[in-house]
CSV table of C-alpha atoms in Angstrom, one decimal:
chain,number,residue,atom,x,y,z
A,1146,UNK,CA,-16.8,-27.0,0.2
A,1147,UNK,CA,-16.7,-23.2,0.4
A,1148,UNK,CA,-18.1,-22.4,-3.1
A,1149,UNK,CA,-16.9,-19.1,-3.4
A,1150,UNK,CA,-13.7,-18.7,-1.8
A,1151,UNK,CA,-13.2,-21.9,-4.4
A,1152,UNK,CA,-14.5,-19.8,-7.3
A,1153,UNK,CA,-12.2,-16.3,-6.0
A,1154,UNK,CA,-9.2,-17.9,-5.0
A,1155,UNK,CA,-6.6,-18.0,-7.6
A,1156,UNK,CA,-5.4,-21.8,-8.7
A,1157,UNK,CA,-1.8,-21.3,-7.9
A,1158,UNK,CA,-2.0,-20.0,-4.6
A,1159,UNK,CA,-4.6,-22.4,-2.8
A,1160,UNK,CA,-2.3,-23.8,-0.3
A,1161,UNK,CA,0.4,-20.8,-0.6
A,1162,UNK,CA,1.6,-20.4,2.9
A,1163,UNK,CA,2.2,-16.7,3.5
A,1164,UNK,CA,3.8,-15.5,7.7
A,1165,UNK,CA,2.6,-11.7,8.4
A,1166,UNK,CA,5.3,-9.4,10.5
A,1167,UNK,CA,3.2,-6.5,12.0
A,1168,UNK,CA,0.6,-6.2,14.7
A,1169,UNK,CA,-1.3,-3.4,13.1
A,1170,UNK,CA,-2.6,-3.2,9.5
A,1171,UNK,CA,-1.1,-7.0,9.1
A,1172,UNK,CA,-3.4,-8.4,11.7
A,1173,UNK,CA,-6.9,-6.6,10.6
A,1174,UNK,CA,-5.9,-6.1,7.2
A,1175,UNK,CA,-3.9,-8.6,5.8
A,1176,UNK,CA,-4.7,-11.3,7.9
A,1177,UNK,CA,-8.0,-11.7,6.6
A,1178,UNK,CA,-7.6,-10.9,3.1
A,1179,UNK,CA,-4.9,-14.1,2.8
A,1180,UNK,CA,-7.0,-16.6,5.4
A,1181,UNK,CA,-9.7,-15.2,2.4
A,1182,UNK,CA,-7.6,-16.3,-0.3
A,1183,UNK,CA,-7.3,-20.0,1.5
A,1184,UNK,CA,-3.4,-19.2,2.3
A,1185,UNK,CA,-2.3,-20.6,5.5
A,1186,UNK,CA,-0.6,-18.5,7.4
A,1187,UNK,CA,1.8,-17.9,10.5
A,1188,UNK,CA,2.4,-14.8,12.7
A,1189,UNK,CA,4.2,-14.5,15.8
A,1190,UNK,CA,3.1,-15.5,19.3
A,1191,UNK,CA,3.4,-12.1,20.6
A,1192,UNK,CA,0.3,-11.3,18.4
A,1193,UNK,CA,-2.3,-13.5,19.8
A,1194,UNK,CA,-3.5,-10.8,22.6
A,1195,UNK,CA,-3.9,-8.4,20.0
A,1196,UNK,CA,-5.6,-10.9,17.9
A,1197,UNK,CA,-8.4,-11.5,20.7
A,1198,UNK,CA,-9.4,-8.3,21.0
A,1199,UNK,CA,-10.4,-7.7,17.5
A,1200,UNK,CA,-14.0,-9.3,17.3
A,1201,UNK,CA,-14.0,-9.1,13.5
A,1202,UNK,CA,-10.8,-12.0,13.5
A,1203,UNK,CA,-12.7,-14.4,15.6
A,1204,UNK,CA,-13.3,-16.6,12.0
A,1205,UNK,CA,-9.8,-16.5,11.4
A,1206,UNK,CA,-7.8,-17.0,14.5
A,1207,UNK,CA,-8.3,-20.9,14.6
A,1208,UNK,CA,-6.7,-20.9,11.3
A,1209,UNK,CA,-3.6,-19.4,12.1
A,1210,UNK,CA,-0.1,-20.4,13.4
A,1211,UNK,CA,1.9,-19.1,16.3
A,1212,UNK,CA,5.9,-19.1,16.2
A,1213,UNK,CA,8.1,-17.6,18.4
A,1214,UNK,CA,11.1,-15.7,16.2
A,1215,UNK,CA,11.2,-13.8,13.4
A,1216,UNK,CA,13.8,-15.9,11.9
A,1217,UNK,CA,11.2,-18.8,12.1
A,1218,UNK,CA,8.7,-16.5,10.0
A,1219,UNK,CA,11.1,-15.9,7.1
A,1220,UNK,CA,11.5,-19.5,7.0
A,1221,UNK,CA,8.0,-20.7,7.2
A,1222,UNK,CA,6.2,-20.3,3.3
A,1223,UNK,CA,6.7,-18.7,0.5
A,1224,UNK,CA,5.0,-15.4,0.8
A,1225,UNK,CA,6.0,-12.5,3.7
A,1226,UNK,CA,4.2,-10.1,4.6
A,1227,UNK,CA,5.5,-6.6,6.7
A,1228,UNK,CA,3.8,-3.9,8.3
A,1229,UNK,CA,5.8,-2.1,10.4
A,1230,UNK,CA,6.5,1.5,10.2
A,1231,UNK,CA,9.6,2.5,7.2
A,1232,UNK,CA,12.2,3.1,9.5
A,1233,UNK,CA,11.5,-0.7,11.1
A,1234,UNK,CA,11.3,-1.9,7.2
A,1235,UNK,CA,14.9,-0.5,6.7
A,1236,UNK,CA,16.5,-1.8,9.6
A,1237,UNK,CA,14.5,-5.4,9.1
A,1238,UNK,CA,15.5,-6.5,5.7
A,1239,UNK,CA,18.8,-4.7,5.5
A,1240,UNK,CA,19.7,-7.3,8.6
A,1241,UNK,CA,17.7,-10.4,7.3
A,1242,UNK,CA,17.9,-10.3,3.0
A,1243,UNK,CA,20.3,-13.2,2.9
A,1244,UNK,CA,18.0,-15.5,5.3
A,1245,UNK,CA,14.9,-15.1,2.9
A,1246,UNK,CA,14.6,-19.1,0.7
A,1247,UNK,CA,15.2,-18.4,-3.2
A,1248,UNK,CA,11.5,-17.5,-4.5
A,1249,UNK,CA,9.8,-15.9,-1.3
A,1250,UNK,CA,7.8,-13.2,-2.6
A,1251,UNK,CA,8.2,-10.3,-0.4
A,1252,UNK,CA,5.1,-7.8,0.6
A,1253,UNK,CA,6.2,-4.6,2.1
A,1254,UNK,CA,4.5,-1.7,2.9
A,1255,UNK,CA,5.2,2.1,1.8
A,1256,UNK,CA,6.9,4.6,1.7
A,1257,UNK,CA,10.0,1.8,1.4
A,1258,UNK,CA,12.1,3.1,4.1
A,1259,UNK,CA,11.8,6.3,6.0
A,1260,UNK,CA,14.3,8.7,3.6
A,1261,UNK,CA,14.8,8.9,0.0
A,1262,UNK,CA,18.7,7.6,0.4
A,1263,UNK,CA,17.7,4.6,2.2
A,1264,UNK,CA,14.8,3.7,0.1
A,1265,UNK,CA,17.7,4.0,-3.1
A,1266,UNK,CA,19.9,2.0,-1.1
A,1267,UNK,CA,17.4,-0.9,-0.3
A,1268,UNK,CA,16.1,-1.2,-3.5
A,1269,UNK,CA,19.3,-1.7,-4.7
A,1270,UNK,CA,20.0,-4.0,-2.2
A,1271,UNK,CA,16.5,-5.8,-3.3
A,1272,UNK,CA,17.8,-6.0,-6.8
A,1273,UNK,CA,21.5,-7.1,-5.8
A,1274,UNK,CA,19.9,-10.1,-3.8
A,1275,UNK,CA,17.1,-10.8,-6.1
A,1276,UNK,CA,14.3,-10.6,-3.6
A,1277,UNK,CA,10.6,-10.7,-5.3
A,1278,UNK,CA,8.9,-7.6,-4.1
A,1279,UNK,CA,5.7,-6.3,-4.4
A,1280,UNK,CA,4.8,-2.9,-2.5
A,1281,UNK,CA,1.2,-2.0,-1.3
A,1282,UNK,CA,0.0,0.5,-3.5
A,1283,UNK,CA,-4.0,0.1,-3.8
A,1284,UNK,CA,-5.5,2.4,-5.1
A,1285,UNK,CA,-5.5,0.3,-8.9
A,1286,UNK,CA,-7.9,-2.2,-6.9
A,1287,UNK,CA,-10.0,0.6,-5.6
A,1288,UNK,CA,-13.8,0.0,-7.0
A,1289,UNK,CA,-13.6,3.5,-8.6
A,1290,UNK,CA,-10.3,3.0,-10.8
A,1291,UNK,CA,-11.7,0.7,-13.7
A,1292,UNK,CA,-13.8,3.8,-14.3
A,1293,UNK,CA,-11.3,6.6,-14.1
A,1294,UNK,CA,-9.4,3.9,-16.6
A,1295,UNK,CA,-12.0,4.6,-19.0
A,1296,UNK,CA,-12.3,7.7,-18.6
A,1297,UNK,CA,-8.4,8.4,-19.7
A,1298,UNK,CA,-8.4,5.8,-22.3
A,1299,UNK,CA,-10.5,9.3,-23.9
A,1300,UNK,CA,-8.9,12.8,-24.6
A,1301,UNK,CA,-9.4,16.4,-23.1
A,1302,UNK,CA,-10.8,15.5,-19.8
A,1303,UNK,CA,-10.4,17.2,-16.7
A,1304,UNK,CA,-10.0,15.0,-13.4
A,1305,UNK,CA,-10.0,16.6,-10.1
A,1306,UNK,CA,-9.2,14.6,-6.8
A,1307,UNK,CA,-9.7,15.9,-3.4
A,1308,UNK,CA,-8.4,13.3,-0.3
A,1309,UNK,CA,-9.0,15.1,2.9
A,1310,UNK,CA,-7.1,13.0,5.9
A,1311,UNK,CA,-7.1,13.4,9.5
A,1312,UNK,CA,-3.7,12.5,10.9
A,1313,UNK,CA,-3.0,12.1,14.7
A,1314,UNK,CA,-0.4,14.4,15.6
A,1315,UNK,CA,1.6,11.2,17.5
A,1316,UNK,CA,1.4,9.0,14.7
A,1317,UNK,CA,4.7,8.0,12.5
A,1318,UNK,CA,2.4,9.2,9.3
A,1319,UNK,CA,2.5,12.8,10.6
A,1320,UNK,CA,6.2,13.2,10.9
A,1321,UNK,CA,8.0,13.4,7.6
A,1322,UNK,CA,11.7,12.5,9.8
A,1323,UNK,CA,10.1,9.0,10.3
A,1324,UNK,CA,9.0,8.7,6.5
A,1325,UNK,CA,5.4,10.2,7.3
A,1326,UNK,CA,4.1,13.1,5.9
A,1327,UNK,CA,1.5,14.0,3.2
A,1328,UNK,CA,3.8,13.1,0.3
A,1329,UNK,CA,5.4,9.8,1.5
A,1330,UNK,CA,2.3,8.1,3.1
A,1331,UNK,CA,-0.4,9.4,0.7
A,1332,UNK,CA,0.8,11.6,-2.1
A,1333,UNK,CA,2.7,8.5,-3.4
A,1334,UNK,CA,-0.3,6.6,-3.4
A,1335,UNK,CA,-1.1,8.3,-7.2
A,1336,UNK,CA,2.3,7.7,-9.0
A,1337,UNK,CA,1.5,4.1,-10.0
A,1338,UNK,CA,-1.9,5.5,-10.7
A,1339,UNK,CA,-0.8,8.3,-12.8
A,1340,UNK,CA,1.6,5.5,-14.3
A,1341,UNK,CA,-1.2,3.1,-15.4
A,1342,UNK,CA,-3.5,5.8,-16.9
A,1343,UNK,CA,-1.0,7.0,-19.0
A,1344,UNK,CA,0.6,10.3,-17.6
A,1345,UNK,CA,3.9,11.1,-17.7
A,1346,UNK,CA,5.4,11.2,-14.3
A,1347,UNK,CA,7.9,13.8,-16.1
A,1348,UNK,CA,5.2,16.3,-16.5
A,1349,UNK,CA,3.9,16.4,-12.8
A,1350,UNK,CA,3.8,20.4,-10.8
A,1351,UNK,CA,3.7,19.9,-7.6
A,1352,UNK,CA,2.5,22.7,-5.4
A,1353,UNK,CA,2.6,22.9,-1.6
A,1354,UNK,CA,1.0,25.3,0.8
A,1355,UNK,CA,0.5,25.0,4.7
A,1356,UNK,CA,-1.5,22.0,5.2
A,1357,UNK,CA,-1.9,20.8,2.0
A,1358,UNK,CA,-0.4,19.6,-1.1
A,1359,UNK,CA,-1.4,19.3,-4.9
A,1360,UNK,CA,-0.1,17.6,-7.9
A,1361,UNK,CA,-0.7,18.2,-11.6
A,1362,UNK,CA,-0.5,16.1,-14.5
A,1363,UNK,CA,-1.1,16.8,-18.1
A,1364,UNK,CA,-1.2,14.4,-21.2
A,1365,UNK,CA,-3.9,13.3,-23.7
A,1366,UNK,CA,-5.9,14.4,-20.0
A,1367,UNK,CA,-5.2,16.3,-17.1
A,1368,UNK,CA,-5.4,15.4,-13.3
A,1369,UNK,CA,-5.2,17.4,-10.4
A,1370,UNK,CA,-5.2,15.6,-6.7
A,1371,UNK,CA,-5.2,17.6,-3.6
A,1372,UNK,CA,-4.2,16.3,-0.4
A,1373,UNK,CA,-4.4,17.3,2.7
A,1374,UNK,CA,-4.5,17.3,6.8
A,1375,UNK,CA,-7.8,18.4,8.6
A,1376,UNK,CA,-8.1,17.8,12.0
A,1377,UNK,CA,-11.7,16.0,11.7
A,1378,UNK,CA,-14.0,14.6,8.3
A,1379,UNK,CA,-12.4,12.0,6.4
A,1380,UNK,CA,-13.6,13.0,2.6
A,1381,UNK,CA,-12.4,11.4,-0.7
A,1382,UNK,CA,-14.0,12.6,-4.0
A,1383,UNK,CA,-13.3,12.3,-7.6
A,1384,UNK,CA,-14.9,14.8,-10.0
A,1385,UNK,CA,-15.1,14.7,-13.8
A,1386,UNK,CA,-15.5,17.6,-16.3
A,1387,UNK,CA,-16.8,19.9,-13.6
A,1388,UNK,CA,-20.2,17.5,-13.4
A,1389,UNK,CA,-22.9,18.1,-10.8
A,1390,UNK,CA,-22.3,15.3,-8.7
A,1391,UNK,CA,-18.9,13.7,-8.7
A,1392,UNK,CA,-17.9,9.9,-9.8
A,1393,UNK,CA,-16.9,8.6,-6.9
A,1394,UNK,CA,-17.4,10.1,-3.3
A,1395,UNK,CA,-16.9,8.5,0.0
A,1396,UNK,CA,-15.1,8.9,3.5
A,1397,UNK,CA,-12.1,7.1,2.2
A,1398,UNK,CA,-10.7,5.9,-1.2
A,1399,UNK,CA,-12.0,2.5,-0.1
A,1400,UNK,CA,-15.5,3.9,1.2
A,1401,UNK,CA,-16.0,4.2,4.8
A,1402,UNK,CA,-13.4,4.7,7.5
A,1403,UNK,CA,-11.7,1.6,9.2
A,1404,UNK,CA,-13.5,0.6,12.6
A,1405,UNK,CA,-12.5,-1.5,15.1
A,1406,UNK,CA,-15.0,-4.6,15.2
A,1407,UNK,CA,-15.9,-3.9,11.2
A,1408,UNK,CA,-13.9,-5.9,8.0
A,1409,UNK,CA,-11.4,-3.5,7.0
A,1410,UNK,CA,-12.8,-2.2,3.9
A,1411,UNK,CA,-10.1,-2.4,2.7
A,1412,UNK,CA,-9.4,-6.1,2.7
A,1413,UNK,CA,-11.2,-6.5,-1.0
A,1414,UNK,CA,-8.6,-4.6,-2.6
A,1415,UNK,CA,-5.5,-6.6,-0.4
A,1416,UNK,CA,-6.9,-9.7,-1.7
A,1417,UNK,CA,-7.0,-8.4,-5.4
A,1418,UNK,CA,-3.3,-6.9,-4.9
A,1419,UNK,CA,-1.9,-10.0,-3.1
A,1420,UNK,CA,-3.3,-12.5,-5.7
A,1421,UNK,CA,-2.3,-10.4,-8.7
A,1422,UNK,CA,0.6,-10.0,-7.0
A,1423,UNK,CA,1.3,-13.9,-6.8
A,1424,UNK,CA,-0.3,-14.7,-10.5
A,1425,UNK,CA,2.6,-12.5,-11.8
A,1426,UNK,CA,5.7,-13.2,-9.3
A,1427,UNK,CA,8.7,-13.4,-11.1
A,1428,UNK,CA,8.3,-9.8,-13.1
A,1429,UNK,CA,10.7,-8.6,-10.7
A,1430,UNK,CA,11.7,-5.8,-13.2
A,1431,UNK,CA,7.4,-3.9,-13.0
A,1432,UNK,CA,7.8,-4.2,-9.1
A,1433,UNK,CA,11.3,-2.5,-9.4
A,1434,UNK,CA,10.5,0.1,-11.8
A,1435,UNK,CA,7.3,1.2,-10.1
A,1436,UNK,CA,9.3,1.8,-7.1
A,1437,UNK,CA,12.0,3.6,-8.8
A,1438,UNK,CA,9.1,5.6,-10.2
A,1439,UNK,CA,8.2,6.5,-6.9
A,1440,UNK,CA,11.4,7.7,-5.6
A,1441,UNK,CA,12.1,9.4,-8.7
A,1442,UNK,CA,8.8,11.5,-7.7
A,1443,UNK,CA,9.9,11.9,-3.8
A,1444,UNK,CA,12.8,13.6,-5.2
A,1445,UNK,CA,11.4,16.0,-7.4
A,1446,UNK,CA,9.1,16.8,-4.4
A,1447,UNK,CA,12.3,17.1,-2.1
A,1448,UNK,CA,13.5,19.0,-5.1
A,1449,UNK,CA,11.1,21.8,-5.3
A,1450,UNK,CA,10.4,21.9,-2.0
A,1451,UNK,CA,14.1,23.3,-1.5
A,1452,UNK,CA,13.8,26.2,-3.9
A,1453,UNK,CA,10.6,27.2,-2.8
């Protein structure tokens, strides 16, 4: 017996069985992070080449099972798992809510759909059909976020984020028609965030300049994060109070960047977010508002951006 992944694995969802839709992120990230968490999962047949050619799933891939449809993923457990790109996620479950079984909790990726008036209009559909939802926002499983907690559980400090990204021009995250952009793949990271440390997503200036956008937030503390595109140097940093060094700095929010061969590093957090995410499945209302939260944001952003 595996005395770890006994000791890690939460109690109710040892023999969870969770099918993945999604040949990118779902197959090196959350593949292993639910094979890590003892769920059994499914994925479709299509997948396997891709499977193969990622050395760093070799431990896995014996583990997992192959079905044809999608129709016979939505049926197989009690956990599904998307990532496709928003415009996909849209068309996906507005054709397939009424096949999900009563209970399945549903992991989707963000942004929700690839506009704002879509993303209303499926989360009210998500609501109306009483889908369990969770949506992949990270960052509060991020190593460095426990400390930043701490930080604003304080008054009068000043917190100063800087993400540096590097976007491929042909990728869906570059194009803000497909639901890419700064703001809706990254920016949107932070609004939980700003959420759980206390900020009022009320009081956030957003200001955008060619190539980069920034976000303000005051309360009890004050937070500025700066995002934006750079053609090469991945770079995420948090500084504190103007210190000499800052608190956290690395390539990516999650340390280094992704490599093909390499654990995602971000498959720690996944498996913190997933069994959270399971522990507390039936709070259907947090999911919901957090999104709505979210969106609310997006439009102040879409907002401003038009009288600027």
């Amino acid at each position: 017996m595996d005395t770890l992944t006994e000791i890690s694995t939460p109690r109710n969802s040892l023999k969870l069985k969770a099918s993945i839709l999604g040949s990118g992120f779902g197959m090196y990230g959350y593949l292993p992070a639910a094979c890590s968490l003892g769920w059994e999962v499914a994925t479709l047949a299509r997948y396997q080449q891709k499977i193969r050619e990622r050395s760093e799933l070799d431990a896995f891939s014996k583990n997992i099972q192959f079905l044809d449809s999608e129709l016979e993923l939505i049926d197989y457990g009690s956990a599904f798992i998307f990532t496709r790109t928003p415009a996909l996620q849209f068309e996906f479950l507005n054709t397939n809510l009424q096949n999900f079984k009563y209970g399945t909790h549903v992991f989707l990726e963000k942004p929700l759909t690839n506009s704002l008036s879509n993303s209303l209009s499926l989360l009210d559909n998500l609501r109306t059909n009483q889908i369990q939802f969770s949506l992949g926002y990270l960052f509060p499983y991020a190593d460095w976020f426990m400390d930043l907690e701490g930080i604003c559980a304080g008054t009068g400090n000043q917190i100063t984020i800087n993400w540096a990204i590097p976007i491929s021009r042909s990728n869906w995250k570059n194009d803000e028609s497909l639901g890419g952009g700064i703001v809706n793949s990254f920016l949107i990271h932070f609004v939980p965030v700003l959420a759980r440390l206390g900020f009022s997503l009320s009081n956030i200036d957003i200001h955008s300049q060619e190539g980069y956008i920034s976000l303000k937030c005051q309360s009890d503390n004050c937070i500025t994060v700066t995002a934006k595109n750079v053609t090469k140097n991945f770079l995420f940093e948090i500084w504190v109070n103007n210190q000499p060094s800052p608190m956290f700095q690395s390539q990516t929010p999650f340390g280094l960047k992704p490599e093909k061969g390499k654990p995602d590093p971000r498959i720690s957090a996944l498996k913190k977010y997933l069994s959270d995410s399971i522990e507390t499945s039936g709070n259907f209302d947090f999911s919901y508002q957090t999104e709505l939260s979210v969106l609310s944001f997006l439009k102040m952003f879409i907002t401003q951006k038009n009288i600027q």
